[in-house]
Amino acid sequence: MISAKTKVCCIIGNPVDHSLSPQMHNAAFKALSLDYVFLAFKVENALKALSGFRSVGMEGIVVTVPHKQAIIKSLDSLDEAARKIGAVNAIKNSHGILKGTNTDWIGAVKSLEEKTILTGKKVALLGAGGAARAIIYGLKKKQAEITLFNRTPEKAESLAKEFGLARTGSLDDINKIRQNEIIINSTSVGMEEDKSPIPAGAVTNQLVFDIIYTPHKTRLIRIALEKKCPVVYGYKMVLFGGTEIFKFFTGLQAPQKIMEKALLKNLH
Ligand code: ATR
């Protein structure tokens, strides 16, 4: 029962109506009988929203596109991951002190680690945007060898320089992509249109991870499945990023299976 004591958490984004965070976190709160509720707010001005959240004592805030970077300047503290990635995806309100973190990198690493060991693996990372930054941070922690492939070479080069990566390439360089053991798509290609960011010929026997979770089976994932490659679905990154957020907000171990069930139920 929601009462005056119920702790309120939320997600802010624009748009936000596609978000699965409310279903995932409310299922987890219910499973552990916690007096918490999780809501979604479509927010245009994140800084104004944050000032409101401070005054009403919002317990935790999940942050999604387009606010992940801009909101940083209004927080009281950031952990190392959020600082290095340059974006936050969750904020915890500890007695009026707003602390920012970024769990996207853990989401990506844990998703891949269900299928492989990352240390020393050659990874073709497609894309050089915000999502790529979190993935690079995670893969570097695991000492994977990253080559960054992007449509706009200058963006790949500048990101590679910032994170100390030795190699970059273009999305149509089939031979160079083939030299890797893992392919990760962090571009937005495949979300709106049934397209793959790379030619089918670049996929041979790699582990293929597409961070896009709608549709569940992107064109890239379907190419990989046809070639009998192991695959990692995008919803896993939402799940493992989400279980870390649950721990960050409540201090408790997340009920992972329950959260996964809630996600899958709402994806199909
Ligand atoms: P996010 O925060 O989700 O990473 P982003 O920062 O806008 O979003 O980055 C989007 C990524 O998808 C970029 O790498 C972008 O490539 P560019 O750097 O060349 O813009 C990539 N991307 C978007 N549309 C693309 C397309 N049609 N073909 C290839 N790459 C595309």
Coordinates of N, CA and C in Angstrom, one line a residue, residues 136-239:
I136 N 33.4 1.4 -23.5 CA 34.9 1.5 -23.5 C 35.4 1.5 -22.1
Y137 N 34.8 2.3 -21.2 CA 35.2 2.3 -19.8 C 35.2 0.9 -19.2
G138 N 34.1 0.2 -19.5 CA 34.0 -1.2 -18.9 C 34.9 -2.2 -19.5
L139 N 35.1 -2.1 -20.8 CA 36.0 -3.1 -21.5 C 37.5 -2.8 -21.1
K140 N 37.8 -1.6 -20.9 CA 39.2 -1.2 -20.5 C 39.5 -1.8 -19.1
K141 N 38.5 -1.7 -18.2 CA 38.6 -2.3 -16.9 C 38.9 -3.8 -17.0
K142 N 38.4 -4.4 -18.0 CA 38.5 -5.9 -18.2 C 39.7 -6.2 -19.1
Q143 N 40.4 -5.2 -19.5 CA 41.6 -5.3 -20.4 C 41.3 -6.0 -21.7
A144 N 40.2 -5.7 -22.3 CA 39.9 -6.2 -23.6 C 40.6 -5.3 -24.6
E145 N 40.9 -5.8 -25.8 CA 41.6 -4.9 -26.9 C 40.5 -4.4 -27.8
I146 N 40.3 -3.1 -27.8 CA 39.2 -2.5 -28.5 C 39.6 -1.8 -29.8
T147 N 38.9 -2.1 -30.9 CA 39.0 -1.3 -32.1 C 37.7 -0.6 -32.3
L148 N 37.7 0.7 -32.5 CA 36.5 1.5 -32.6 C 36.2 1.8 -34.0
F149 N 35.0 1.3 -34.4 CA 34.5 1.5 -35.8 C 33.4 2.5 -35.8
N150 N 33.5 3.6 -36.6 CA 32.4 4.6 -36.6 C 32.2 5.2 -38.0
R151 N 30.9 5.7 -38.2 CA 30.6 6.3 -39.5 C 31.5 7.6 -39.7
T152 N 31.6 8.4 -38.7 CA 32.4 9.6 -38.7 C 33.7 9.4 -38.1
P153 N 34.8 9.3 -39.0 CA 36.1 8.9 -38.5 C 36.7 9.8 -37.4
E154 N 36.4 11.1 -37.5 CA 36.9 12.1 -36.6 C 36.4 11.8 -35.1
K155 N 35.2 11.4 -35.1 CA 34.6 11.1 -33.7 C 35.3 9.9 -33.1
A156 N 35.5 8.9 -34.0 CA 36.2 7.7 -33.5 C 37.6 8.0 -33.0
E157 N 38.3 8.8 -33.8 CA 39.7 9.2 -33.5 C 39.8 10.0 -32.2
S158 N 38.8 10.9 -32.0 CA 38.9 11.7 -30.8 C 38.6 10.9 -29.5
L159 N 37.6 10.0 -29.7 CA 37.2 9.1 -28.5 C 38.4 8.2 -28.2
A160 N 39.0 7.6 -29.3 CA 40.1 6.7 -29.1 C 41.3 7.4 -28.4
K161 N 41.5 8.7 -28.7 CA 42.6 9.4 -28.1 C 42.3 9.7 -26.6
E162 N 41.0 10.0 -26.3 CA 40.6 10.3 -24.9 C 40.8 9.1 -24.1
F163 N 40.4 7.9 -24.6 CA 40.5 6.7 -23.8 C 41.7 5.8 -24.0
G164 N 42.7 6.4 -24.8 CA 43.9 5.6 -25.1 C 43.8 4.4 -25.9
L165 N 42.9 4.4 -26.9 CA 42.7 3.2 -27.7 C 43.6 3.4 -29.0
A166 N 44.2 2.3 -29.4 CA 45.2 2.3 -30.5 C 44.6 2.3 -31.8
R167 N 43.4 1.7 -32.0 CA 42.9 1.4 -33.3 C 41.5 1.9 -33.6
T168 N 41.3 2.4 -34.8 CA 40.0 2.8 -35.2 C 39.8 2.3 -36.7
G169 N 38.5 2.3 -37.1 CA 38.2 1.8 -38.5 C 36.9 2.3 -38.9
S170 N 36.5 1.9 -40.2 CA 35.2 2.3 -40.7 C 34.3 1.1 -40.7
L171 N 32.9 1.4 -40.7 CA 31.9 0.4 -40.5 C 31.8 -0.6 -41.7
D172 N 32.5 -0.2 -42.9 CA 32.4 -1.1 -44.0 C 33.7 -1.8 -44.2
D173 N 34.6 -1.7 -43.3 CA 35.9 -2.4 -43.4 C 35.8 -3.9 -42.9
I174 N 35.2 -4.7 -43.8 CA 34.9 -6.1 -43.5 C 36.1 -6.9 -42.9
N175 N 37.2 -6.8 -43.6 CA 38.4 -7.5 -43.1 C 38.8 -7.2 -41.7
K176 N 38.8 -5.9 -41.4 CA 39.3 -5.4 -40.1 C 38.3 -5.8 -39.0
I177 N 37.0 -5.8 -39.3 CA 36.0 -6.2 -38.3 C 36.1 -7.7 -38.1
R178 N 36.4 -8.5 -39.1 CA 36.5 -9.9 -39.0 C 37.6 -10.4 -38.1
Q179 N 38.6 -9.5 -37.9 CA 39.8 -9.9 -37.1 C 39.5 -9.9 -35.6
N180 N 38.2 -9.6 -35.2 CA 37.8 -9.5 -33.8 C 37.0 -10.7 -33.4
E181 N 37.1 -10.9 -32.0 CA 36.4 -12.1 -31.5 C 35.0 -11.7 -31.0
I182 N 34.8 -10.4 -30.8 CA 33.5 -9.9 -30.3 C 33.1 -8.7 -31.1
I183 N 31.8 -8.6 -31.5 CA 31.3 -7.4 -32.1 C 30.2 -6.8 -31.2
I184 N 30.4 -5.5 -30.9 CA 29.3 -4.8 -30.1 C 28.8 -3.7 -30.9
N185 N 27.5 -3.6 -31.1 CA 26.8 -2.5 -31.7 C 26.4 -1.5 -30.7
S186 N 27.0 -0.3 -30.7 CA 26.5 0.8 -29.8 C 26.0 2.0 -30.7
T187 N 25.9 1.7 -32.0 CA 25.2 2.8 -32.9 C 23.7 2.6 -32.7
S188 N 23.0 3.6 -33.3 CA 21.5 3.5 -33.2 C 21.0 2.8 -34.4
V189 N 21.8 2.3 -35.3 CA 21.4 1.6 -36.5 C 20.7 0.3 -36.2
G190 N 19.5 0.1 -36.6 CA 18.7 -1.1 -36.3 C 17.6 -0.9 -35.4
M191 N 17.5 0.3 -34.8 CA 16.4 0.7 -33.9 C 15.2 1.1 -34.6
E192 N 15.3 2.1 -35.5 CA 14.1 2.6 -36.3 C 13.9 1.8 -37.6
E193 N 15.0 1.4 -38.2 CA 14.9 0.7 -39.5 C 15.5 -0.7 -39.4
D194 N 15.0 -1.6 -40.2 CA 15.6 -3.0 -40.2 C 16.9 -3.0 -41.0
K195 N 17.9 -2.4 -40.3 CA 19.2 -2.3 -41.0 C 20.3 -2.8 -40.1
S196 N 21.5 -3.2 -40.6 CA 22.6 -3.6 -39.8 C 23.7 -2.5 -40.0
P197 N 24.4 -2.2 -38.9 CA 25.4 -1.1 -39.0 C 26.6 -1.6 -39.9
I198 N 26.8 -2.9 -40.0 CA 28.0 -3.4 -40.8 C 27.4 -4.4 -41.8
P199 N 28.2 -4.6 -42.9 CA 27.8 -5.6 -43.9 C 27.8 -7.0 -43.3
A200 N 26.9 -7.9 -43.8 CA 26.7 -9.2 -43.2 C 28.0 -10.0 -43.3
G201 N 28.8 -9.7 -44.3 CA 30.1 -10.4 -44.5 C 31.1 -10.2 -43.4
A202 N 30.9 -9.2 -42.6 CA 31.9 -8.9 -41.5 C 31.6 -9.9 -40.3
V203 N 30.4 -10.5 -40.3 CA 30.1 -11.4 -39.2 C 30.5 -12.8 -39.7
T204 N 31.4 -13.5 -38.9 CA 31.8 -14.8 -39.3 C 31.4 -15.8 -38.1
N205 N 32.2 -15.7 -37.0 CA 32.0 -16.6 -35.9 C 32.1 -15.8 -34.6
Q206 N 32.0 -14.5 -34.6 CA 32.2 -13.7 -33.4 C 31.0 -13.8 -32.4
L207 N 31.3 -13.4 -31.2 CA 30.2 -13.2 -30.2 C 29.6 -11.9 -30.6
V208 N 28.3 -11.8 -30.8 CA 27.7 -10.5 -31.3 C 26.7 -10.0 -30.3
F209 N 27.0 -8.8 -29.8 CA 26.1 -8.1 -28.8 C 25.6 -6.8 -29.4
D210 N 24.3 -6.7 -29.5 CA 23.6 -5.5 -29.9 C 23.0 -4.8 -28.7
I211 N 23.4 -3.6 -28.4 CA 22.8 -3.0 -27.2 C 21.4 -2.5 -27.4
I212 N 20.9 -2.5 -28.7 CA 19.5 -2.1 -29.0 C 18.6 -3.2 -28.4
Y213 N 17.6 -2.8 -27.6 CA 16.7 -3.8 -27.1 C 15.3 -3.8 -27.7
T214 N 15.0 -2.8 -28.4 CA 13.7 -2.8 -29.2 C 14.1 -2.4 -30.7
P215 N 14.0 -3.3 -31.6 CA 13.4 -4.7 -31.5 C 14.3 -5.6 -30.8
H216 N 13.8 -6.7 -30.3 CA 14.5 -7.7 -29.5 C 15.6 -8.4 -30.4
K217 N 15.1 -8.7 -31.7 CA 16.1 -9.3 -32.6 C 16.3 -8.3 -33.7
T218 N 17.4 -7.6 -33.6 CA 17.7 -6.6 -34.6 C 18.2 -7.3 -35.9
R219 N 18.4 -6.6 -37.0 CA 18.9 -7.2 -38.2 C 20.3 -7.8 -37.9
L220 N 21.2 -7.1 -37.1 CA 22.5 -7.6 -36.8 C 22.4 -8.9 -36.1
I221 N 21.6 -9.0 -35.1 CA 21.4 -10.2 -34.3 C 20.9 -11.3 -35.2
R222 N 20.0 -11.0 -36.1 CA 19.5 -12.1 -37.0 C 20.6 -12.6 -37.9
I223 N 21.4 -11.7 -38.4 CA 22.6 -12.1 -39.2 C 23.5 -13.1 -38.4
A224 N 23.7 -12.7 -37.2 CA 24.6 -13.5 -36.3 C 24.0 -14.9 -36.1
L225 N 22.7 -14.9 -35.8 CA 22.0 -16.2 -35.5 C 22.0 -17.1 -36.8
E226 N 21.8 -16.5 -38.0 CA 21.9 -17.3 -39.2 C 23.2 -17.9 -39.4
K227 N 24.3 -17.2 -38.9 CA 25.6 -17.7 -39.0 C 26.1 -18.6 -37.8
K228 N 25.1 -18.9 -37.0 CA 25.3 -19.7 -35.8 C 26.3 -19.1 -34.8
C229 N 26.4 -17.8 -34.8 CA 27.2 -17.1 -33.8 C 26.5 -17.0 -32.5
P230 N 27.3 -17.0 -31.4 CA 26.6 -16.7 -30.1 C 26.2 -15.3 -30.0
V231 N 25.1 -15.0 -29.4 CA 24.6 -13.6 -29.4 C 24.3 -13.1 -27.9
V232 N 24.3 -11.8 -27.7 CA 23.9 -11.2 -26.4 C 22.8 -10.2 -26.8
Y233 N 21.6 -10.3 -26.2 CA 20.5 -9.4 -26.5 C 20.7 -8.1 -25.7
G234 N 20.2 -7.0 -26.3 CA 20.3 -5.7 -25.7 C 19.6 -5.6 -24.3
Y235 N 18.5 -6.3 -24.1 CA 17.8 -6.2 -22.8 C 18.7 -6.5 -21.6
K236 N 19.7 -7.4 -21.9 CA 20.6 -7.8 -20.8 C 21.3 -6.6 -20.2
M237 N 21.7 -5.6 -21.0 CA 22.4 -4.4 -20.5 C 21.4 -3.6 -19.6
V238 N 20.2 -3.5 -20.0 CA 19.1 -2.8 -19.2 C 19.0 -3.6 -17.9
L239 N 19.0 -4.9 -18.0 CA 18.8 -5.7 -16.7 C 20.0 -5.5 -15.8

